[in-house]
Amino acid sequence: MDSALLIHRLHFAFTITFHYLFPELTMGLALLIVVLKTIALRRNDPLYNEAARFWAKIFGINFVLGVVTGIPMEFQFGTNWSHFSRFAGGVIGQTLAMEGMFAFFLESAFIGLFLFGEKKLSPRAHWWSAVGVFLGSWLSGYFIIATDAFMQYPVGYYKASDGSLQLASFWDFVLNPWAGWQYAHNMSGAAITGAFIMTSVGAFYLLSNKWTAHARIFVKTGVIAGCIFSVLQIFPTGDRQGKMVTELQPATLAAMEGLFHGQTQAPLVIIGQPNDQQGKIDNPLQVPGMLSMLTYKRWSAHVRGLDAFPRQDWPGNIPLLYYSYHIMVGLGTFFIAIMAVALLLLWSGKLFNARWMLWILMLAAPFPYIANTAGWMTAELGRQPWLVYGLMRTEDGYSTLVSAGNAMFTLLGFMGMYMVLGILGLFLLWREIDHGPAVPSLSNLQLPTDATGEAR
Amino acid sequence: MSTLWFWIVAAMIATYVVLDGFDIGAGAIYLLAAKTNDERRRVLRAIGPVWDGNEVWLLAAGGTLYFAFPKLYASSFSGFYLPLMMVLWLLMLRAIGIEFRAHIEHSVWQDFFDVVFSVSSILLAVFFGAALGNVVRGVPLDATGYFFEPLWTNFKLNADIGVLDWYTVLIGVMALVTLTAHGSYYVALKTDADLGRRARGFALLCWPLQFFLTFSALVATYFIRPTIMANYRNHPIGILIPIVVVACLAVMLWANPKGKEKLAFIASGLYIAFMLVGAAFALYPVVLSAREHQYDLTIYNSAAGSHGLRVGLVWWTLGAILAVGYFVFVYWKFRGKVQLGEGHY
């Protein structure tokens, strides 16, 4: 591989991977904060308002990091991937510009009101500001997914005389069938991150016997949401996403599953190391016929292996793709298992005293991040060797005039910068968690009653 | 259609500079004008609820530029690779300077983020000005429609030109002075007592510099690009633009000592907007000029397909109406002089 190409790919991979650690929590928490604020408004319960206020502080720190690491993403389409922008900008420029016009303006306007305007707004108006932040962040997610969906499964375009892609049908492009399920799958993944983080902090407080009233709200909200979204993550969203890959990117499916040779009654590999020199799985543990069943709903169905496709169209890094996919699926299964047990304990009223379960819930916090990252790696490594599936290869898309040395310079710069941001972010988040939900002062307690009287 | 998008993008960039300009300018005077912790918190509180929204205009303008002129985006962003990456790092540092300072009540922590915020604001102003200078002066585009420019040269006159040379540095300094004045008017408008007085003093100090630099920049531009006047000759209506610019300068000089900060701030905003509109008017229909003019990127050879541009007009109009609505609402909610009380910053 040309070293400039490698560095430009690492540049984007590194910055997007680090960036996405923040928006997944932003989008997940935005939803859960709306839930907390809705309950607070409905029941006029100040405890839920304090819970929402605590998560707003965490949200604020996380949001800043998401914004600052997000700005480079838009820039890099031009700086590092200029041939790609020239080629596909006439189509994907639509969604990227719409993200700015619809999502970022909405989000940025309401975040100020949401974080700093609680005293200036009535409870209902403040609830609306939380909804505005939620809508903005989830809308932003859709525009990005629609852009990625075009790269995975290009629709709604035509090829202009200069070879570039141009928009042919706005609705075909924006309502790309790939985008729908990918969006549902991705947003459910973000909600899982939010739910696990909320549960984890709650479990930590319960285990340390601090802020127990708030902690119960956190654990309860987090476990219920975590259970719902962990199930949705596998079925229907993950299942449907898998079917799309089977149908539209068959070589990707074969590489993800480590199926080197096409066969009927194809087995599902649970564990094993892909050996792409010899075209087999080492030390496999597999379920016979299961892959045929999952993809085509018939045990006997024939599933095409990598051998059905020319070598130059295979995804470039098969082992990494295979592991990303297996880590994602393995963790997804694990999420359902622990959230189902936690929900049963919650239902029977034992969860808040079941210290062993609280320990598991507390320690589970990093895993949704790993699963979401692995999921995106599966999608983007799976798309290789294409930058726009079937239309442009990755090696033709980067900025050839930006030399490997220049790209390396900025990659190292970003690594240094992000290390500082990461350390500062963790430090500040830890301080907020350590500080806990604020003790309600008298003025805070009076606020809801006064204001609701005037709102109704 | 592409002419319309040219002006839409120009207007969005001007909006960005006018809006984010005042919080960048507030950052430039921050260390000197705001001396006590209370005063610094006042400055941060004045820009706190709005700076992020202001910065979104940069992203939205960038996104719209990408959508309307993808080839321009590809050429200019890859050509200005290193300076743009530095702008990104400065934007990051500035954001954490504003947002992280208040989290810990410790003078060492706060001093650190004060300096981060102020220095990154000053450098950003210079970089943005230099960027404008580069676009006006032209870059070494070739037949492929791409270029890559060194960051600087040996700074001799008439030497090979880099991203930073005498001309672009001049425009960069002009931008710094202009935004410093703009930020000073804003701080004067939003605060009172010593801080407000000092901010007014900074604005007063900036005025003669701004006046002098405006004219030197015009003269320098004329020498570097004599063709810059062609559009003004062909469309005499353009003469209105420099007239508005001069009028704004006069209003700023008159209004500031009388304590009419709001008028001075509006005049400063209009001055910035019309300086940029004047540059866009002079460049049209070129969007990125090459040293050899047959390689110029114009609105005709860099625009996206016409169907896409037509569709875009529908959603862009809708988005812009919504965005203006949010901004009016947010600025109205946070109107008046800032008070320190409970809350962030």
mmCIF file of N, CA and C in Angstrom, chain A residues 11 61 63-64 67-68 71-72 74-75 78-80 82-83 85-86 89-90 92-94 96-98 101-102 104-106 108-109 111 113 116 119-121 162 166-168 170 399 401-402 406-407 409-410 413-414 417-418 421 424 427-428 431-432, chain B residues 12 52-53 55-57 59-60 62-64 66-67 70-71 73-75 77-78 81-82 84-85 88-89 92-93 95-96 99-100 103-104 109 144-148 304-305 307-308 311 315-316 319-320 323 326-327 329-330 333-334 342 344-345:
data_model
loop_
_atom_site.group_PDB
_atom_site.id
_atom_site.type_symbol
_atom_site.label_atom_id
_atom_site.label_comp_id
_atom_site.label_asym_id
_atom_site.label_seq_id
_atom_site.Cartn_x
_atom_site.Cartn_y
_atom_site.Cartn_z
ATOM 1 N N HIS A 11 -5.345 8.745 9.287
ATOM 2 C CA HIS A 11 -5.726 10.085 9.716
ATOM 3 C C HIS A 11 -7.232 10.155 9.935
ATOM 4 N N ILE A 61 -19.925 18.642 29.223
ATOM 5 C CA ILE A 61 -18.504 18.360 28.997
ATOM 6 C C ILE A 61 -18.333 17.487 27.755
ATOM 7 N N PHE A 63 -20.385 17.144 25.296
ATOM 8 C CA PHE A 63 -20.807 17.854 24.097
ATOM 9 C C PHE A 63 -19.674 18.720 23.549
ATOM 10 N N VAL A 64 -18.980 19.426 24.452
ATOM 11 C CA VAL A 64 -17.868 20.270 24.008
ATOM 12 C C VAL A 64 -16.825 19.424 23.284
ATOM 13 N N VAL A 67 -18.069 18.465 19.890
ATOM 14 C CA VAL A 67 -18.035 19.566 18.920
ATOM 15 C C VAL A 67 -16.613 19.797 18.423
ATOM 16 N N VAL A 68 -15.664 19.902 19.350
ATOM 17 C CA VAL A 68 -14.314 20.255 18.894
ATOM 18 C C VAL A 68 -13.677 19.132 18.077
ATOM 19 N N ILE A 71 -15.434 19.145 14.277
ATOM 20 C CA ILE A 71 -15.110 20.123 13.229
ATOM 21 C C ILE A 71 -14.088 19.565 12.230
ATOM 22 N N PRO A 72 -13.036 18.858 12.688
ATOM 23 C CA PRO A 72 -12.073 18.323 11.714
ATOM 24 C C PRO A 72 -12.677 17.328 10.728
ATOM 25 N N GLU A 74 -15.548 17.390 8.987
ATOM 26 C CA GLU A 74 -16.010 18.055 7.763
ATOM 27 C C GLU A 74 -14.813 18.570 6.959
ATOM 28 N N PHE A 75 -13.835 19.143 7.657
ATOM 29 C CA PHE A 75 -12.657 19.680 6.961
ATOM 30 C C PHE A 75 -11.920 18.593 6.181
ATOM 31 N N GLY A 78 -12.230 17.706 2.535
ATOM 32 C CA GLY A 78 -11.501 18.513 1.562
ATOM 33 C C GLY A 78 -9.996 18.388 1.692
ATOM 34 N N THR A 79 -9.504 18.406 2.944
ATOM 35 C CA THR A 79 -8.050 18.432 3.110
ATOM 36 C C THR A 79 -7.403 17.103 2.733
ATOM 37 N N ASN A 80 -7.921 15.993 3.226
ATOM 38 C CA ASN A 80 -7.257 14.703 3.020
ATOM 39 C C ASN A 80 -7.873 13.852 1.923
ATOM 40 N N SER A 82 -9.519 14.986 -1.108
ATOM 41 C CA SER A 82 -10.019 15.961 -2.070
ATOM 42 C C SER A 82 -10.488 15.315 -3.373
ATOM 43 N N HIS A 83 -9.834 14.232 -3.818
ATOM 44 C CA HIS A 83 -10.308 13.598 -5.056
ATOM 45 C C HIS A 83 -11.691 12.985 -4.852
ATOM 46 N N SER A 85 -13.897 14.192 -2.718
ATOM 47 C CA SER A 85 -14.846 15.303 -2.650
ATOM 48 C C SER A 85 -15.207 15.806 -4.035
ATOM 49 N N ARG A 86 -14.212 15.865 -4.891
ATOM 50 C CA ARG A 86 -14.437 16.297 -6.251
ATOM 51 C C ARG A 86 -15.385 15.324 -6.964
ATOM 52 N N GLY A 89 -18.795 15.015 -4.191
ATOM 53 C CA GLY A 89 -19.319 16.190 -3.482
ATOM 54 C C GLY A 89 -20.650 16.676 -4.024
ATOM 55 N N GLY A 90 -20.875 16.503 -5.324
ATOM 56 C CA GLY A 90 -22.138 16.942 -5.922
ATOM 57 C C GLY A 90 -23.339 16.206 -5.358
ATOM 58 N N ILE A 92 -23.035 14.038 -1.988
ATOM 59 C CA ILE A 92 -23.017 14.006 -0.520
ATOM 60 C C ILE A 92 -22.911 15.395 0.089
ATOM 61 N N GLY A 93 -22.564 16.404 -0.733
ATOM 62 C CA GLY A 93 -22.602 17.781 -0.238
ATOM 63 C C GLY A 93 -23.989 18.139 0.275
ATOM 64 N N GLN A 94 -25.013 17.536 -0.339
ATOM 65 C CA GLN A 94 -26.393 17.791 0.098
ATOM 66 C C GLN A 94 -26.566 17.496 1.584
ATOM 67 N N LEU A 96 -24.280 16.816 3.884
ATOM 68 C CA LEU A 96 -23.346 17.475 4.796
ATOM 69 C C LEU A 96 -23.773 18.919 5.044
ATOM 70 N N ALA A 97 -24.264 19.591 3.999
ATOM 71 C CA ALA A 97 -24.732 20.966 4.194
ATOM 72 C C ALA A 97 -26.022 20.982 5.002
ATOM 73 N N MET A 98 -26.886 19.996 4.749
ATOM 74 C CA MET A 98 -28.133 19.953 5.518
ATOM 75 C C MET A 98 -27.868 19.706 6.992
ATOM 76 N N MET A 101 -27.183 23.082 8.317
ATOM 77 C CA MET A 101 -28.328 23.998 8.304
ATOM 78 C C MET A 101 -29.439 23.562 9.260
ATOM 79 N N PHE A 102 -29.676 22.270 9.354
ATOM 80 C CA PHE A 102 -30.806 21.826 10.168
ATOM 81 C C PHE A 102 -30.395 21.349 11.555
ATOM 82 N N PHE A 104 -27.046 21.292 13.248
ATOM 83 C CA PHE A 104 -26.110 22.022 14.100
ATOM 84 C C PHE A 104 -26.699 23.321 14.628
ATOM 85 N N PHE A 105 -27.450 24.028 13.773
ATOM 86 C CA PHE A 105 -28.046 25.280 14.254
ATOM 87 C C PHE A 105 -29.043 24.998 15.370
ATOM 88 N N LEU A 106 -29.868 23.982 15.153
ATOM 89 C CA LEU A 106 -30.865 23.607 16.155
ATOM 90 C C LEU A 106 -30.186 23.256 17.481
ATOM 91 N N SER A 108 -27.053 23.837 18.524
ATOM 92 C CA SER A 108 -26.249 24.862 19.187
ATOM 93 C C SER A 108 -27.126 25.928 19.823
ATOM 94 N N ALA A 109 -28.276 26.215 19.200
ATOM 95 C CA ALA A 109 -29.151 27.234 19.783
ATOM 96 C C ALA A 109 -29.733 26.718 21.088
ATOM 97 N N ILE A 111 -28.633 24.160 23.001
ATOM 98 C CA ILE A 111 -27.708 23.725 24.046
ATOM 99 C C ILE A 111 -27.438 24.880 25.017
ATOM 100 N N LEU A 113 -29.468 27.375 25.755
ATOM 101 C CA LEU A 113 -30.663 27.545 26.579
ATOM 102 C C LEU A 113 -30.791 26.402 27.582
ATOM 103 N N PHE A 116 -27.675 26.736 30.220
ATOM 104 C CA PHE A 116 -27.536 27.968 31.011
ATOM 105 C C PHE A 116 -28.854 28.686 31.244
ATOM 106 N N LYS A 119 -32.944 28.973 34.625
ATOM 107 C CA LYS A 119 -33.566 30.018 35.452
ATOM 108 C C LYS A 119 -34.367 31.008 34.607
ATOM 109 N N LYS A 120 -33.964 31.156 33.355
ATOM 110 C CA LYS A 120 -34.621 32.146 32.503
ATOM 111 C C LYS A 120 -35.880 31.601 31.846
ATOM 112 N N LEU A 121 -36.046 30.271 31.894
ATOM 113 C CA LEU A 121 -37.147 29.653 31.156
ATOM 114 C C LEU A 121 -38.132 29.019 32.130
ATOM 115 N N ASP A 162 -17.885 15.146 -16.780
ATOM 116 C CA ASP A 162 -16.503 15.227 -16.284
ATOM 117 C C ASP A 162 -16.156 14.045 -15.368
ATOM 118 N N GLN A 166 -23.294 13.405 -9.670
ATOM 119 C CA GLN A 166 -24.189 14.516 -9.375
ATOM 120 C C GLN A 166 -25.536 13.970 -8.956
ATOM 121 N N LEU A 167 -26.280 14.818 -8.222
ATOM 122 C CA LEU A 167 -27.574 14.388 -7.694
ATOM 123 C C LEU A 167 -28.581 14.208 -8.830
ATOM 124 N N ALA A 168 -29.256 13.065 -8.860
ATOM 125 C CA ALA A 168 -30.322 12.856 -9.846
ATOM 126 C C ALA A 168 -31.681 12.913 -9.157
ATOM 127 N N PHE A 170 -33.248 13.646 -5.299
ATOM 128 C CA PHE A 170 -33.027 14.021 -3.902
ATOM 129 C C PHE A 170 -33.615 12.970 -2.958
ATOM 130 N N SER A 399 -5.990 12.967 -1.145
ATOM 131 C CA SER A 399 -5.364 14.159 -1.718
ATOM 132 C C SER A 399 -3.932 13.832 -2.121
ATOM 133 N N LEU A 401 -1.758 15.575 -3.598
ATOM 134 C CA LEU A 401 -0.775 16.648 -3.426
ATOM 135 C C LEU A 401 -0.368 16.855 -1.973
ATOM 136 N N VAL A 402 -1.113 16.264 -1.054
ATOM 137 C CA VAL A 402 -0.709 16.336 0.355
ATOM 138 C C VAL A 402 0.177 15.123 0.619
ATOM 139 N N ASN A 406 3.436 15.489 5.198
ATOM 140 C CA ASN A 406 2.515 16.494 5.714
ATOM 141 C C ASN A 406 1.365 15.853 6.468
ATOM 142 N N ALA A 407 0.851 14.756 5.917
ATOM 143 C CA ALA A 407 -0.273 14.085 6.581
ATOM 144 C C ALA A 407 0.177 13.487 7.909
ATOM 145 N N PHE A 409 2.518 14.660 9.824
ATOM 146 C CA PHE A 409 2.674 15.786 10.754
ATOM 147 C C PHE A 409 1.344 16.095 11.444
ATOM 148 N N THR A 410 0.285 16.191 10.648
ATOM 149 C CA THR A 410 -0.994 16.556 11.271
ATOM 150 C C THR A 410 -1.609 15.375 12.022
ATOM 151 N N GLY A 413 -0.034 15.528 15.231
ATOM 152 C CA GLY A 413 -0.603 16.683 15.926
ATOM 153 C C GLY A 413 -1.950 16.343 16.548
ATOM 154 N N PHE A 414 -2.796 15.669 15.761
ATOM 155 C CA PHE A 414 -4.107 15.290 16.291
ATOM 156 C C PHE A 414 -3.962 14.306 17.440
ATOM 157 N N MET A 417 -2.992 16.330 20.453
ATOM 158 C CA MET A 417 -4.119 17.163 20.870
ATOM 159 C C MET A 417 -5.213 16.319 21.524
ATOM 160 N N TYR A 418 -5.508 15.166 20.919
ATOM 161 C CA TYR A 418 -6.599 14.339 21.433
ATOM 162 C C TYR A 418 -6.216 13.651 22.735
ATOM 163 N N LEU A 421 -6.975 16.340 25.163
ATOM 164 C CA LEU A 421 -8.433 16.472 25.314
ATOM 165 C C LEU A 421 -9.010 15.289 26.095
ATOM 166 N N LEU A 424 -8.060 15.610 29.834
ATOM 167 C CA LEU A 424 -8.848 16.677 30.463
ATOM 168 C C LEU A 424 -10.303 16.260 30.618
ATOM 169 N N PHE A 427 -10.769 13.663 33.331
ATOM 170 C CA PHE A 427 -10.542 14.322 34.621
ATOM 171 C C PHE A 427 -11.785 15.120 35.039
ATOM 172 N N LEU A 428 -12.318 15.893 34.110
ATOM 173 C CA LEU A 428 -13.484 16.715 34.449
ATOM 174 C C LEU A 428 -14.725 15.859 34.678
ATOM 175 N N ARG A 431 -14.518 14.403 38.063
ATOM 176 C CA ARG A 431 -14.843 15.402 39.094
ATOM 177 C C ARG A 431 -16.348 15.589 39.251
ATOM 178 N N GLU A 432 -17.049 15.643 38.101
ATOM 179 C CA GLU A 432 -18.505 15.816 38.180
ATOM 180 C C GLU A 432 -19.154 14.616 38.860
ATOM 181 N N MET B 12 -22.989 33.733 4.012
ATOM 182 C CA MET B 12 -22.827 32.879 5.196
ATOM 183 C C MET B 12 -21.447 33.087 5.823
ATOM 184 N N ASP B 52 -20.837 29.025 20.572
ATOM 185 C CA ASP B 52 -20.940 27.755 19.843
ATOM 186 C C ASP B 52 -21.867 27.917 18.638
ATOM 187 N N GLY B 53 -22.984 28.589 18.862
ATOM 188 C CA GLY B 53 -23.897 28.857 17.752
ATOM 189 C C GLY B 53 -23.232 29.696 16.675
ATOM 190 N N GLU B 55 -20.118 29.727 15.947
ATOM 191 C CA GLU B 55 -19.146 28.917 15.226
ATOM 192 C C GLU B 55 -19.833 27.962 14.249
ATOM 193 N N VAL B 56 -21.091 27.638 14.537
ATOM 194 C CA VAL B 56 -21.811 26.762 13.612
ATOM 195 C C VAL B 56 -21.919 27.406 12.226
ATOM 196 N N TRP B 57 -21.918 28.731 12.183
ATOM 197 C CA TRP B 57 -21.952 29.381 10.861
ATOM 198 C C TRP B 57 -20.739 28.993 10.027
ATOM 199 N N LEU B 59 -19.244 26.021 10.183
ATOM 200 C CA LEU B 59 -19.524 24.662 9.703
ATOM 201 C C LEU B 59 -20.599 24.682 8.625
ATOM 202 N N ALA B 60 -21.636 25.489 8.850
ATOM 203 C CA ALA B 60 -22.731 25.534 7.880
ATOM 204 C C ALA B 60 -22.242 26.168 6.574
ATOM 205 N N GLY B 62 -19.155 26.115 5.536
ATOM 206 C CA GLY B 62 -18.279 25.097 4.945
ATOM 207 C C GLY B 62 -19.092 24.013 4.256
ATOM 208 N N GLY B 63 -20.135 23.548 4.925
ATOM 209 C CA GLY B 63 -20.991 22.517 4.352
ATOM 210 C C GLY B 63 -21.662 23.001 3.079
ATOM 211 N N THR B 64 -22.138 24.246 3.107
ATOM 212 C CA THR B 64 -22.809 24.792 1.933
ATOM 213 C C THR B 64 -21.827 24.992 0.784
ATOM 214 N N TYR B 66 -19.206 23.180 0.309
ATOM 215 C CA TYR B 66 -18.942 21.820 -0.169
ATOM 216 C C TYR B 66 -20.045 21.361 -1.117
ATOM 217 N N PHE B 67 -21.274 21.655 -0.709
ATOM 218 C CA PHE B 67 -22.430 21.245 -1.491
ATOM 219 C C PHE B 67 -22.505 22.001 -2.827
ATOM 220 N N PRO B 70 -18.225 21.799 -4.965
ATOM 221 C CA PRO B 70 -17.364 20.724 -4.449
ATOM 222 C C PRO B 70 -15.924 20.804 -4.963
ATOM 223 N N LYS B 71 -15.746 21.249 -6.193
ATOM 224 C CA LYS B 71 -14.373 21.290 -6.720
ATOM 225 C C LYS B 71 -13.552 22.366 -6.035
ATOM 226 N N TYR B 73 -14.031 23.303 -2.955
ATOM 227 C CA TYR B 73 -13.759 22.760 -1.620
ATOM 228 C C TYR B 73 -12.565 21.815 -1.675
ATOM 229 N N ALA B 74 -12.581 20.921 -2.675
ATOM 230 C CA ALA B 74 -11.502 19.942 -2.799
ATOM 231 C C ALA B 74 -10.160 20.641 -3.027
ATOM 232 N N SER B 75 -10.117 21.616 -3.929
ATOM 233 C CA SER B 75 -8.848 22.274 -4.241
ATOM 234 C C SER B 75 -8.352 23.124 -3.091
ATOM 235 N N PHE B 77 -9.228 23.232 0.170
ATOM 236 C CA PHE B 77 -8.955 22.601 1.453
ATOM 237 C C PHE B 77 -7.685 21.756 1.413
ATOM 238 N N SER B 78 -7.448 21.073 0.276
ATOM 239 C CA SER B 78 -6.214 20.287 0.232
ATOM 240 C C SER B 78 -5.015 21.209 -0.003
ATOM 241 N N TYR B 81 -3.654 22.913 3.174
ATOM 242 C CA TYR B 81 -3.707 21.815 4.146
ATOM 243 C C TYR B 81 -3.190 22.211 5.533
ATOM 244 N N LEU B 82 -1.936 22.646 5.585
ATOM 245 C CA LEU B 82 -1.344 22.917 6.905
ATOM 246 C C LEU B 82 -2.011 24.084 7.630
ATOM 247 N N LEU B 84 -5.018 25.123 7.422
ATOM 248 C CA LEU B 84 -6.351 24.734 7.879
ATOM 249 C C LEU B 84 -6.271 23.827 9.096
ATOM 250 N N MET B 85 -5.291 22.929 9.096
ATOM 251 C CA MET B 85 -5.152 22.049 10.257
ATOM 252 C C MET B 85 -4.819 22.878 11.496
ATOM 253 N N LEU B 88 -7.883 24.389 12.777
ATOM 254 C CA LEU B 88 -8.648 23.395 13.542
ATOM 255 C C LEU B 88 -8.128 23.281 14.967
ATOM 256 N N TRP B 89 -6.808 23.199 15.096
ATOM 257 C CA TRP B 89 -6.246 23.055 16.447
ATOM 258 C C TRP B 89 -6.547 24.295 17.283
ATOM 259 N N MET B 92 -10.062 24.217 18.467
ATOM 260 C CA MET B 92 -10.211 23.290 19.596
ATOM 261 C C MET B 92 -9.725 23.919 20.885
ATOM 262 N N LEU B 93 -8.531 24.516 20.818
ATOM 263 C CA LEU B 93 -7.968 25.098 22.036
ATOM 264 C C LEU B 93 -8.862 26.209 22.559
ATOM 265 N N ALA B 95 -12.061 26.545 22.158
ATOM 266 C CA ALA B 95 -13.297 25.998 22.746
ATOM 267 C C ALA B 95 -13.049 25.477 24.159
ATOM 268 N N ILE B 96 -11.960 24.730 24.356
ATOM 269 C CA ILE B 96 -11.754 24.221 25.718
ATOM 270 C C ILE B 96 -11.332 25.354 26.643
ATOM 271 N N GLU B 99 -14.668 26.698 27.701
ATOM 272 C CA GLU B 99 -15.593 25.800 28.393
ATOM 273 C C GLU B 99 -15.006 25.129 29.630
ATOM 274 N N PHE B 100 -13.709 24.866 29.631
ATOM 275 C CA PHE B 100 -13.161 24.098 30.754
ATOM 276 C C PHE B 100 -12.727 24.964 31.926
ATOM 277 N N HIS B 103 -14.728 24.952 35.276
ATOM 278 C CA HIS B 103 -15.005 23.722 36.011
ATOM 279 C C HIS B 103 -14.242 23.615 37.324
ATOM 280 N N ILE B 104 -13.103 24.269 37.408
ATOM 281 C CA ILE B 104 -12.328 24.153 38.632
ATOM 282 C C ILE B 104 -11.977 25.557 39.135
ATOM 283 N N TRP B 109 -5.279 26.689 37.346
ATOM 284 C CA TRP B 109 -6.108 26.109 36.287
ATOM 285 C C TRP B 109 -6.713 27.224 35.428
ATOM 286 N N THR B 144 -4.631 20.609 -13.349
ATOM 287 C CA THR B 144 -5.421 19.582 -12.663
ATOM 288 C C THR B 144 -6.458 20.201 -11.728
ATOM 289 N N GLY B 145 -6.347 21.525 -11.501
ATOM 290 C CA GLY B 145 -7.290 22.175 -10.592
ATOM 291 C C GLY B 145 -6.877 22.060 -9.134
ATOM 292 N N TYR B 146 -5.652 21.623 -8.892
ATOM 293 C CA TYR B 146 -5.168 21.512 -7.514
ATOM 294 C C TYR B 146 -3.911 22.363 -7.327
ATOM 295 N N PHE B 147 -3.540 22.603 -6.082
ATOM 296 C CA PHE B 147 -2.264 23.259 -5.777
ATOM 297 C C PHE B 147 -1.857 22.819 -4.386
ATOM 298 N N PHE B 148 -0.595 23.043 -4.057
ATOM 299 C CA PHE B 148 -0.166 22.866 -2.669
ATOM 300 C C PHE B 148 0.842 23.958 -2.388
ATOM 301 N N ALA B 304 -21.636 22.407 -8.381
ATOM 302 C CA ALA B 304 -22.262 21.082 -8.464
ATOM 303 C C ALA B 304 -23.314 21.113 -9.578
ATOM 304 N N GLY B 305 -23.872 19.938 -9.898
ATOM 305 C CA GLY B 305 -24.879 19.826 -10.958
ATOM 306 C C GLY B 305 -26.090 20.701 -10.695
ATOM 307 N N HIS B 307 -29.318 20.283 -11.043
ATOM 308 C CA HIS B 307 -30.469 19.733 -10.312
ATOM 309 C C HIS B 307 -30.224 19.804 -8.801
ATOM 310 N N GLY B 308 -29.017 19.408 -8.405
ATOM 311 C CA GLY B 308 -28.672 19.450 -6.988
ATOM 312 C C GLY B 308 -28.777 20.867 -6.430
ATOM 313 N N VAL B 311 -32.518 21.825 -6.020
ATOM 314 C CA VAL B 311 -33.108 21.156 -4.854
ATOM 315 C C VAL B 311 -32.604 21.810 -3.561
ATOM 316 N N TRP B 315 -34.318 23.409 0.528
ATOM 317 C CA TRP B 315 -34.041 23.136 1.936
ATOM 318 C C TRP B 315 -33.165 24.206 2.564
ATOM 319 N N TRP B 316 -32.297 24.814 1.759
ATOM 320 C CA TRP B 316 -31.445 25.848 2.347
ATOM 321 C C TRP B 316 -32.295 27.000 2.875
ATOM 322 N N GLY B 319 -33.924 25.952 6.042
ATOM 323 C CA GLY B 319 -32.935 25.886 7.119
ATOM 324 C C GLY B 319 -32.518 27.270 7.582
ATOM 325 N N ALA B 320 -32.345 28.190 6.628
ATOM 326 C CA ALA B 320 -31.882 29.526 6.983
ATOM 327 C C ALA B 320 -32.945 30.265 7.794
ATOM 328 N N ALA B 323 -32.779 28.864 11.236
ATOM 329 C CA ALA B 323 -31.563 29.281 11.929
ATOM 330 C C ALA B 323 -31.692 30.722 12.421
ATOM 331 N N TYR B 326 -33.855 30.793 15.491
ATOM 332 C CA TYR B 326 -33.174 30.381 16.729
ATOM 333 C C TYR B 326 -32.281 31.502 17.245
ATOM 334 N N PHE B 327 -31.537 32.124 16.317
ATOM 335 C CA PHE B 327 -30.578 33.136 16.758
ATOM 336 C C PHE B 327 -31.276 34.318 17.393
ATOM 337 N N PHE B 329 -34.117 34.324 18.849
ATOM 338 C CA PHE B 329 -34.646 33.874 20.141
ATOM 339 C C PHE B 329 -33.550 33.809 21.209
ATOM 340 N N VAL B 330 -32.411 33.193 20.856
ATOM 341 C CA VAL B 330 -31.343 33.018 21.850
ATOM 342 C C VAL B 330 -30.766 34.376 22.266
ATOM 343 N N LYS B 333 -33.174 36.099 24.514
ATOM 344 C CA LYS B 333 -33.215 35.515 25.855
ATOM 345 C C LYS B 333 -32.020 35.970 26.698
ATOM 346 N N PHE B 334 -30.877 36.105 26.073
ATOM 347 C CA PHE B 334 -29.675 36.481 26.821
ATOM 348 C C PHE B 334 -29.338 37.955 26.635
ATOM 349 N N GLU B 342 -25.572 32.521 40.012
ATOM 350 C CA GLU B 342 -25.316 31.099 39.891
ATOM 351 C C GLU B 342 -25.205 30.725 38.418
ATOM 352 N N HIS B 344 -22.981 28.507 35.128
ATOM 353 C CA HIS B 344 -21.664 28.191 34.604
ATOM 354 C C HIS B 344 -20.881 29.475 34.311
ATOM 355 N N TYR B 345 -19.604 29.348 34.063
ATOM 356 C CA TYR B 345 -18.626 30.411 33.771
ATOM 357 C C TYR B 345 -18.383 31.311 34.988
#
